[in-house]
Amino acid sequence: MTAQELQKAVLRHLELSLGKDLAHATVYDIRMSLTLAVRDQVIAPWFESTRKTYAAQSKRVYYLSMEFLIGRLLEDAVNNLGLKQTAQEALDALGFDLTQVIADEPDAALGNGGLGRLAACFLDSMSTIGCPGMGYGIRYEHGLFRQSFHDGVQIEEPEDWLRQPHGWEFARPEAVERIGFGGTVEAHDGRMRWSPADAVLAKAHDTPIIGWQGQWANTLRLWGAEPIQAFDLEAFNRGDFVGAAEQEAFARTISRVLYPDDTNGEGKELRLKQEYFFTAASLRDILRRFLSEHDDLELLPQKVAIQLNDTHPAIAGPELIRILHDEHGLEFDHAMALARNTLSFTNHTLLPEALERWPQALMARVLPRHLQIIARIEEAFLAAQPESPVRILEDGDVRMGELSFIMAHRVNGVSALHTGLVKSTVFAQLHRTFPDRIVNQTNGVTPRRWVLGANPRLSALITDRIGPGWVDDLEQLGALEPHVEDAGFMADYAASKAGNKADLAAWIADTTGIAVDPAAMFDVQIKRIHEYKRQHLNILETIALWQDMRANPRAGWVPRVKIFGGKAAPGYVRAKEIIRLINDVARVINADPVTGDLLKVVYPANYNVSMAEKLIPASDLSEQISTAGKEASGTGNMKFALNGALTIGTLDGANVEIREHVGAENFFLFGMTAEEVVARREDPQHQAKAIAASPRLAGALKGIADGTFSDGDGARYAALLADLRGHDYFTICADFDSYWNCQRQVDAAFADPARWMRMAALNTARSGWFSSDRTIRGYMADVWDITPLI
Ligand code: GL9
């Protein structure tokens, strides 16, 4: 497609789809017209992929996920279709700037963090590899809340991405499924029949996901809930206007809003309904497609692979058995075996509070038949494993982790360390019973979005030296390694980082009003705010550093900009205290003329995918400092390494594998190992001893306690301090000195720019393994048993 052709297509959509004349077109109008013109280019490969899948009678993969943290789609699409340059020229001729048009698209924030972003990277990789399949999820009207700070305190406001039409999707009013809740179960001619009391319609909305170079496209199908009957005319005529719309209100509530909790299984009835709603709609859709191609249910595991992204869709096990047994009349055990051979399950966290449990009484009320089926699944399990202490039904709860494990033929963890811990802790008993079931699939990230899209400077440099093949074969980055000895390459590499940093400094000035020195080290921690991720360890080190700098301002300090980004779950009080503390500390330090440009702290509000795309390419240092054993994998850590930020991190999650790949000498390691953390907690005085042994830590804590950062209000952080001094489960204190010392090694390395840049370039060259293409190939081989169609 030429720029002229694209321009014509944009103008046609502007007129015919938007009803606007160019003379009055806004950025929004142009963005929508370009979106529609680009979407037109996706249709042919999309249809072609579907035709090939049918022609090959191929197995398909269905990725069921409560969350898809997509972000913006326009830039991804033009990049994957090779239309970036063309689009730029087309818009230039119309008097619009592509960058500005791209930035006009709202982020689709249908996820909380890593788990949802992983699902989005997987969709991109499946389309790039040619793995036939679909993503299934919920079309939330409101994604993750918008964050702002009022006097440093997090305020949440509803997010509204659908206020403007979503240009990428196709509504499918004809693809609806009726989803029931509640009601009764009765035996009928030897079969159980569930008669739900309430029902809603699940309506499909399809977004095509185009792979690299437009060779393949899959579908993301999101379900929106709608009432069966828009409104009750009889009630309306009686004058009962509220009652007339009741049905509608109940239905729409189901897909209204994404639960903002992060690794915290909140046992709310609406959440259970959301889980069943999208899982049941997806299974019906899957079975209808399967039965249109095959007439033998025996073939199901050969033709269908269903991946459960965490336990959120775990009701798929009982629901599939219900369909096969109650509706199709298969023997229960037979139905269970077919379901198990079709399903597999990914565990994403070991935090006990994140393992979903539903009260049996609630399940009996909302999904009465499913509770009966779950009891039979447990019965069958115990009949085969009479010695096993494992129960699905325990303490009045349904344990969704155990249910998912027992109903899956493969269970995977998301990094080598995490998978080992899955085997030795949460699912230790089940692992003994089924020693071949658990496999590891270390997470990955898509290089199309996280290098090519986010970092055009670095991408151009890489392509210039090793050719363009790295974009869908990321291990080719290894070919950069010899260039590290080339002064010309290293100068260009440093210049690309400097350019990104200058851009970010301008953006920071724009959005926060804080002037930062682009030559300073950009030290970045961006992720959900959580005690285990230890943003408070970072801020304590910041305070200690500031105190040292003030005591001796001319000691040759390495200037730093500490950058934070992230949201706290609205109900997570301690995380919100940490946010306020960071903002309080930032206000005081940024105003200090003694430290000036030596130290700045910035915390732009409303961190999201698009902000990550700005921050990561401009980072020097990547903070991956979780308490060892707590971060299942991390995926931000991979994005930073690829973009040439050095990691300061613990031996946690995928940090372990990143360090192995980039080399220990190119990674700043500190802190206790997972085993050492567990052992240290045995000593109830571990935090007191650490504070007594570290005057710096004691000084930083005292600075908070005496109100230095809170206008003299010593009580503001009393609870946080009491926790650190009294209990400190996340071993902030015990790891503090190790972290401080490691940060000073970071300073020394940064003070030698040639050495630093060499380490950074080696991180880029050696991180090719962390592509989600590699991860998806692993799932295809070890879990889904499917081969690509391109
Ligand atoms: C998470 C883990 O905590 C991360 O370590 C992991 O990288 C991702 C993807 O596997 O999954 N599990 C989880 O519940 N979240 C993760 O990020 N939380 C959110 O998505 C908010």
mmCIF file with all atom_site columns, N, CA, C and O in Angstrom, residues 119-154:
data_model
loop_
_atom_site.group_PDB
_atom_site.id
_atom_site.type_symbol
_atom_site.label_atom_id
_atom_site.label_alt_id
_atom_site.label_comp_id
_atom_site.label_asym_id
_atom_site.label_entity_id
_atom_site.label_seq_id
_atom_site.pdbx_PDB_ins_code
_atom_site.Cartn_x
_atom_site.Cartn_y
_atom_site.Cartn_z
_atom_site.occupancy
_atom_site.B_iso_or_equiv
_atom_site.pdbx_formal_charge
_atom_site.auth_seq_id
_atom_site.auth_comp_id
_atom_site.auth_asym_id
_atom_site.auth_atom_id
_atom_site.pdbx_PDB_model_num
ATOM 1   N N  . ALA A 1 119 ? -1.103  -12.043 28.909 1.00 0.00 ? 119 ALA A N  1
ATOM 2   C CA . ALA A 1 119 ? -2.129  -12.558 27.993 1.00 0.00 ? 119 ALA A CA 1
ATOM 3   C C  . ALA A 1 119 ? -2.104  -11.773 26.685 1.00 0.00 ? 119 ALA A C  1
ATOM 4   O O  . ALA A 1 119 ? -2.245  -12.337 25.598 1.00 0.00 ? 119 ALA A O  1
ATOM 5   N N  . ALA A 1 120 ? -1.892  -10.455 26.772 1.00 0.00 ? 120 ALA A N  1
ATOM 6   C CA . ALA A 1 120 ? -1.848  -9.625  25.564 1.00 0.00 ? 120 ALA A CA 1
ATOM 7   C C  . ALA A 1 120 ? -0.597  -9.947  24.740 1.00 0.00 ? 120 ALA A C  1
ATOM 8   O O  . ALA A 1 120 ? -0.666  -10.039 23.507 1.00 0.00 ? 120 ALA A O  1
ATOM 9   N N  . CYS A 1 121 ? 0.536   -10.132 25.383 1.00 0.00 ? 121 CYS A N  1
ATOM 10  C CA . CYS A 1 121 ? 1.758   -10.509 24.651 1.00 0.00 ? 121 CYS A CA 1
ATOM 11  C C  . CYS A 1 121 ? 1.576   -11.866 23.979 1.00 0.00 ? 121 CYS A C  1
ATOM 12  O O  . CYS A 1 121 ? 2.036   -12.091 22.859 1.00 0.00 ? 121 CYS A O  1
ATOM 13  N N  . PHE A 1 122 ? 0.902   -12.785 24.662 1.00 0.00 ? 122 PHE A N  1
ATOM 14  C CA . PHE A 1 122 ? 0.679   -14.119 24.094 1.00 0.00 ? 122 PHE A CA 1
ATOM 15  C C  . PHE A 1 122 ? -0.172  -14.043 22.823 1.00 0.00 ? 122 PHE A C  1
ATOM 16  O O  . PHE A 1 122 ? 0.079   -14.771 21.857 1.00 0.00 ? 122 PHE A O  1
ATOM 17  N N  . LEU A 1 123 ? -1.176  -13.175 22.814 1.00 0.00 ? 123 LEU A N  1
ATOM 18  C CA . LEU A 1 123 ? -2.005  -13.046 21.604 1.00 0.00 ? 123 LEU A CA 1
ATOM 19  C C  . LEU A 1 123 ? -1.136  -12.608 20.435 1.00 0.00 ? 123 LEU A C  1
ATOM 20  O O  . LEU A 1 123 ? -1.245  -13.139 19.322 1.00 0.00 ? 123 LEU A O  1
ATOM 21  N N  . ASP A 1 124 ? -0.269  -11.631 20.672 1.00 0.00 ? 124 ASP A N  1
ATOM 22  C CA . ASP A 1 124 ? 0.609   -11.139 19.608 1.00 0.00 ? 124 ASP A CA 1
ATOM 23  C C  . ASP A 1 124 ? 1.520   -12.259 19.104 1.00 0.00 ? 124 ASP A C  1
ATOM 24  O O  . ASP A 1 124 ? 1.704   -12.440 17.895 1.00 0.00 ? 124 ASP A O  1
ATOM 25  N N  . SER A 1 125 ? 2.058   -13.042 20.030 1.00 0.00 ? 125 SER A N  1
ATOM 26  C CA . SER A 1 125 ? 2.973   -14.114 19.625 1.00 0.00 ? 125 SER A CA 1
ATOM 27  C C  . SER A 1 125 ? 2.251   -15.245 18.901 1.00 0.00 ? 125 SER A C  1
ATOM 28  O O  . SER A 1 125 ? 2.766   -15.795 17.930 1.00 0.00 ? 125 SER A O  1
ATOM 29  N N  . MET A 1 126 ? 1.059   -15.589 19.348 1.00 0.00 ? 126 MET A N  1
ATOM 30  C CA . MET A 1 126 ? 0.311   -16.662 18.668 1.00 0.00 ? 126 MET A CA 1
ATOM 31  C C  . MET A 1 126 ? 0.033   -16.268 17.221 1.00 0.00 ? 126 MET A C  1
ATOM 32  O O  . MET A 1 126 ? 0.115   -17.099 16.312 1.00 0.00 ? 126 MET A O  1
ATOM 33  N N  . SER A 1 127 ? -0.295  -14.985 17.002 1.00 0.00 ? 127 SER A N  1
ATOM 34  C CA . SER A 1 127 ? -0.553  -14.538 15.630 1.00 0.00 ? 127 SER A CA 1
ATOM 35  C C  . SER A 1 127 ? 0.740   -14.465 14.826 1.00 0.00 ? 127 SER A C  1
ATOM 36  O O  . SER A 1 127 ? 0.728   -14.684 13.616 1.00 0.00 ? 127 SER A O  1
ATOM 37  N N  . THR A 1 128 ? 1.831   -14.133 15.466 1.00 0.00 ? 128 THR A N  1
ATOM 38  C CA . THR A 1 128 ? 3.101   -14.047 14.750 1.00 0.00 ? 128 THR A CA 1
ATOM 39  C C  . THR A 1 128 ? 3.598   -15.430 14.333 1.00 0.00 ? 128 THR A C  1
ATOM 40  O O  . THR A 1 128 ? 4.116   -15.623 13.233 1.00 0.00 ? 128 THR A O  1
ATOM 41  N N  . ILE A 1 129 ? 3.386   -16.405 15.217 1.00 0.00 ? 129 ILE A N  1
ATOM 42  C CA . ILE A 1 129 ? 3.871   -17.764 14.949 1.00 0.00 ? 129 ILE A CA 1
ATOM 43  C C  . ILE A 1 129 ? 2.926   -18.528 14.019 1.00 0.00 ? 129 ILE A C  1
ATOM 44  O O  . ILE A 1 129 ? 3.329   -19.467 13.336 1.00 0.00 ? 129 ILE A O  1
ATOM 45  N N  . GLY A 1 130 ? 1.657   -18.113 13.988 1.00 0.00 ? 130 GLY A N  1
ATOM 46  C CA . GLY A 1 130 ? 0.683   -18.872 13.205 1.00 0.00 ? 130 GLY A CA 1
ATOM 47  C C  . GLY A 1 130 ? 0.106   -20.030 13.999 1.00 0.00 ? 130 GLY A C  1
ATOM 48  O O  . GLY A 1 130 ? -0.158  -21.101 13.456 1.00 0.00 ? 130 GLY A O  1
ATOM 49  N N  . CYS A 1 131 ? -0.089  -19.797 15.288 1.00 0.00 ? 131 CYS A N  1
ATOM 50  C CA . CYS A 1 131 ? -0.750  -20.796 16.134 1.00 0.00 ? 131 CYS A CA 1
ATOM 51  C C  . CYS A 1 131 ? -2.239  -20.477 16.109 1.00 0.00 ? 131 CYS A C  1
ATOM 52  O O  . CYS A 1 131 ? -2.667  -19.438 16.604 1.00 0.00 ? 131 CYS A O  1
ATOM 53  N N  . PRO A 1 132 ? -3.061  -21.335 15.507 1.00 0.00 ? 132 PRO A N  1
ATOM 54  C CA . PRO A 1 132 ? -4.484  -21.012 15.401 1.00 0.00 ? 132 PRO A CA 1
ATOM 55  C C  . PRO A 1 132 ? -5.140  -21.003 16.775 1.00 0.00 ? 132 PRO A C  1
ATOM 56  O O  . PRO A 1 132 ? -4.969  -21.942 17.557 1.00 0.00 ? 132 PRO A O  1
ATOM 57  N N  . GLY A 1 133 ? -5.875  -19.953 17.048 1.00 0.00 ? 133 GLY A N  1
ATOM 58  C CA . GLY A 1 133 ? -6.519  -19.894 18.355 1.00 0.00 ? 133 GLY A CA 1
ATOM 59  C C  . GLY A 1 133 ? -7.231  -18.599 18.586 1.00 0.00 ? 133 GLY A C  1
ATOM 60  O O  . GLY A 1 133 ? -7.326  -17.742 17.701 1.00 0.00 ? 133 GLY A O  1
ATOM 61  N N  . MET A 1 134 ? -7.738  -18.454 19.790 1.00 0.00 ? 134 MET A N  1
ATOM 62  C CA . MET A 1 134 ? -8.496  -17.257 20.156 1.00 0.00 ? 134 MET A CA 1
ATOM 63  C C  . MET A 1 134 ? -8.243  -16.933 21.614 1.00 0.00 ? 134 MET A C  1
ATOM 64  O O  . MET A 1 134 ? -7.999  -17.825 22.420 1.00 0.00 ? 134 MET A O  1
ATOM 65  N N  . GLY A 1 135 ? -8.335  -15.656 21.925 1.00 0.00 ? 135 GLY A N  1
ATOM 66  C CA . GLY A 1 135 ? -8.393  -15.244 23.320 1.00 0.00 ? 135 GLY A CA 1
ATOM 67  C C  . GLY A 1 135 ? -9.846  -15.005 23.676 1.00 0.00 ? 135 GLY A C  1
ATOM 68  O O  . GLY A 1 135 ? -10.614 -14.504 22.846 1.00 0.00 ? 135 GLY A O  1
ATOM 69  N N  . TYR A 1 136 ? -10.221 -15.388 24.880 1.00 0.00 ? 136 TYR A N  1
ATOM 70  C CA . TYR A 1 136 ? -11.579 -15.150 25.363 1.00 0.00 ? 136 TYR A CA 1
ATOM 71  C C  . TYR A 1 136 ? -11.539 -14.402 26.684 1.00 0.00 ? 136 TYR A C  1
ATOM 72  O O  . TYR A 1 136 ? -10.798 -14.807 27.591 1.00 0.00 ? 136 TYR A O  1
ATOM 73  N N  . GLY A 1 137 ? -12.322 -13.341 26.787 1.00 0.00 ? 137 GLY A N  1
ATOM 74  C CA . GLY A 1 137 ? -12.341 -12.592 28.042 1.00 0.00 ? 137 GLY A CA 1
ATOM 75  C C  . GLY A 1 137 ? -13.611 -11.774 28.174 1.00 0.00 ? 137 GLY A C  1
ATOM 76  O O  . GLY A 1 137 ? -14.619 -12.049 27.519 1.00 0.00 ? 137 GLY A O  1
ATOM 77  N N  . ILE A 1 138 ? -13.545 -10.759 29.019 1.00 0.00 ? 138 ILE A N  1
ATOM 78  C CA . ILE A 1 138 ? -14.711 -9.916  29.292 1.00 0.00 ? 138 ILE A CA 1
ATOM 79  C C  . ILE A 1 138 ? -14.493 -8.525  28.717 1.00 0.00 ? 138 ILE A C  1
ATOM 80  O O  . ILE A 1 138 ? -13.420 -7.944  28.858 1.00 0.00 ? 138 ILE A O  1
ATOM 81  N N  . ARG A 1 139 ? -15.530 -8.011  28.074 1.00 0.00 ? 139 ARG A N  1
ATOM 82  C CA . ARG A 1 139 ? -15.467 -6.651  27.547 1.00 0.00 ? 139 ARG A CA 1
ATOM 83  C C  . ARG A 1 139 ? -15.929 -5.697  28.645 1.00 0.00 ? 139 ARG A C  1
ATOM 84  O O  . ARG A 1 139 ? -17.080 -5.265  28.682 1.00 0.00 ? 139 ARG A O  1
ATOM 85  N N  . TYR A 1 140 ? -15.031 -5.414  29.576 1.00 0.00 ? 140 TYR A N  1
ATOM 86  C CA . TYR A 1 140 ? -15.383 -4.514  30.680 1.00 0.00 ? 140 TYR A CA 1
ATOM 87  C C  . TYR A 1 140 ? -15.682 -3.128  30.127 1.00 0.00 ? 140 TYR A C  1
ATOM 88  O O  . TYR A 1 140 ? -14.923 -2.591  29.325 1.00 0.00 ? 140 TYR A O  1
ATOM 89  N N  . GLU A 1 141 ? -16.769 -2.553  30.621 1.00 0.00 ? 141 GLU A N  1
ATOM 90  C CA . GLU A 1 141 ? -17.090 -1.186  30.220 1.00 0.00 ? 141 GLU A CA 1
ATOM 91  C C  . GLU A 1 141 ? -16.069 -0.226  30.833 1.00 0.00 ? 141 GLU A C  1
ATOM 92  O O  . GLU A 1 141 ? -15.698 0.773   30.230 1.00 0.00 ? 141 GLU A O  1
ATOM 93  N N  . HIS A 1 142 ? -15.642 -0.539  32.045 1.00 0.00 ? 142 HIS A N  1
ATOM 94  C CA . HIS A 1 142 ? -14.628 0.273   32.725 1.00 0.00 ? 142 HIS A CA 1
ATOM 95  C C  . HIS A 1 142 ? -13.440 -0.612  33.076 1.00 0.00 ? 142 HIS A C  1
ATOM 96  O O  . HIS A 1 142 ? -13.581 -1.571  33.817 1.00 0.00 ? 142 HIS A O  1
ATOM 97  N N  . GLY A 1 143 ? -12.293 -0.251  32.524 1.00 0.00 ? 143 GLY A N  1
ATOM 98  C CA . GLY A 1 143 ? -11.081 -1.007  32.839 1.00 0.00 ? 143 GLY A CA 1
ATOM 99  C C  . GLY A 1 143 ? -10.516 -0.578  34.179 1.00 0.00 ? 143 GLY A C  1
ATOM 100 O O  . GLY A 1 143 ? -11.236 -0.051  35.031 1.00 0.00 ? 143 GLY A O  1
ATOM 101 N N  . LEU A 1 144 ? -9.223  -0.783  34.366 1.00 0.00 ? 144 LEU A N  1
ATOM 102 C CA . LEU A 1 144 ? -8.597  -0.432  35.638 1.00 0.00 ? 144 LEU A CA 1
ATOM 103 C C  . LEU A 1 144 ? -8.759  1.072   35.904 1.00 0.00 ? 144 LEU A C  1
ATOM 104 O O  . LEU A 1 144 ? -8.578  1.893   35.004 1.00 0.00 ? 144 LEU A O  1
ATOM 105 N N  . PHE A 1 145 ? -9.085  1.419   37.141 1.00 0.00 ? 145 PHE A N  1
ATOM 106 C CA . PHE A 1 145 ? -9.361  2.814   37.514 1.00 0.00 ? 145 PHE A CA 1
ATOM 107 C C  . PHE A 1 145 ? -8.231  3.768   37.126 1.00 0.00 ? 145 PHE A C  1
ATOM 108 O O  . PHE A 1 145 ? -7.078  3.382   37.022 1.00 0.00 ? 145 PHE A O  1
ATOM 109 N N  . ARG A 1 146 ? -8.629  5.026   36.948 1.00 0.00 ? 146 ARG A N  1
ATOM 110 C CA . ARG A 1 146 ? -7.660  6.086   36.699 1.00 0.00 ? 146 ARG A CA 1
ATOM 111 C C  . ARG A 1 146 ? -7.139  6.598   38.040 1.00 0.00 ? 146 ARG A C  1
ATOM 112 O O  . ARG A 1 146 ? -7.915  6.842   38.961 1.00 0.00 ? 146 ARG A O  1
ATOM 113 N N  . GLN A 1 147 ? -5.839  6.737   38.149 1.00 0.00 ? 147 GLN A N  1
ATOM 114 C CA . GLN A 1 147 ? -5.226  7.154   39.411 1.00 0.00 ? 147 GLN A CA 1
ATOM 115 C C  . GLN A 1 147 ? -4.828  8.622   39.337 1.00 0.00 ? 147 GLN A C  1
ATOM 116 O O  . GLN A 1 147 ? -4.263  9.077   38.345 1.00 0.00 ? 147 GLN A O  1
ATOM 117 N N  . SER A 1 148 ? -5.141  9.359   40.420 1.00 0.00 ? 148 SER A N  1
ATOM 118 C CA . SER A 1 148 ? -4.542  10.691  40.567 1.00 0.00 ? 148 SER A CA 1
ATOM 119 C C  . SER A 1 148 ? -4.066  10.819  41.999 1.00 0.00 ? 148 SER A C  1
ATOM 120 O O  . SER A 1 148 ? -4.386  9.981   42.858 1.00 0.00 ? 148 SER A O  1
ATOM 121 N N  . PHE A 1 149 ? -3.265  11.847  42.263 1.00 0.00 ? 149 PHE A N  1
ATOM 122 C CA . PHE A 1 149 ? -2.768  12.081  43.621 1.00 0.00 ? 149 PHE A CA 1
ATOM 123 C C  . PHE A 1 149 ? -3.317  13.398  44.135 1.00 0.00 ? 149 PHE A C  1
ATOM 124 O O  . PHE A 1 149 ? -3.195  14.421  43.456 1.00 0.00 ? 149 PHE A O  1
ATOM 125 N N  . HIS A 1 150 ? -3.927  13.377  45.303 1.00 0.00 ? 150 HIS A N  1
ATOM 126 C CA . HIS A 1 150 ? -4.352  14.609  45.976 1.00 0.00 ? 150 HIS A CA 1
ATOM 127 C C  . HIS A 1 150 ? -3.567  14.700  47.265 1.00 0.00 ? 150 HIS A C  1
ATOM 128 O O  . HIS A 1 150 ? -3.731  13.835  48.143 1.00 0.00 ? 150 HIS A O  1
ATOM 129 N N  . ASP A 1 151 ? -2.704  15.699  47.364 1.00 0.00 ? 151 ASP A N  1
ATOM 130 C CA . ASP A 1 151 ? -1.776  15.794  48.497 1.00 0.00 ? 151 ASP A CA 1
ATOM 131 C C  . ASP A 1 151 ? -1.014  14.491  48.687 1.00 0.00 ? 151 ASP A C  1
ATOM 132 O O  . ASP A 1 151 ? -0.789  14.040  49.811 1.00 0.00 ? 151 ASP A O  1
ATOM 133 N N  . GLY A 1 152 ? -0.667  13.855  47.601 1.00 0.00 ? 152 GLY A N  1
ATOM 134 C CA . GLY A 1 152 ? 0.133   12.635  47.669 1.00 0.00 ? 152 GLY A CA 1
ATOM 135 C C  . GLY A 1 152 ? -0.656  11.359  47.866 1.00 0.00 ? 152 GLY A C  1
ATOM 136 O O  . GLY A 1 152 ? -0.110  10.264  47.807 1.00 0.00 ? 152 GLY A O  1
ATOM 137 N N  . VAL A 1 153 ? -1.962  11.498  48.113 1.00 0.00 ? 153 VAL A N  1
ATOM 138 C CA . VAL A 1 153 ? -2.801  10.333  48.394 1.00 0.00 ? 153 VAL A CA 1
ATOM 139 C C  . VAL A 1 153 ? -3.450  9.843   47.092 1.00 0.00 ? 153 VAL A C  1
ATOM 140 O O  . VAL A 1 153 ? -3.942  10.646  46.300 1.00 0.00 ? 153 VAL A O  1
ATOM 141 N N  . GLN A 1 154 ? -3.454  8.528   46.885 1.00 0.00 ? 154 GLN A N  1
ATOM 142 C CA . GLN A 1 154 ? -4.076  7.986   45.671 1.00 0.00 ? 154 GLN A CA 1
ATOM 143 C C  . GLN A 1 154 ? -5.584  8.182   45.679 1.00 0.00 ? 154 GLN A C  1
ATOM 144 O O  . GLN A 1 154 ? -6.269  7.831   46.626 1.00 0.00 ? 154 GLN A O  1
#
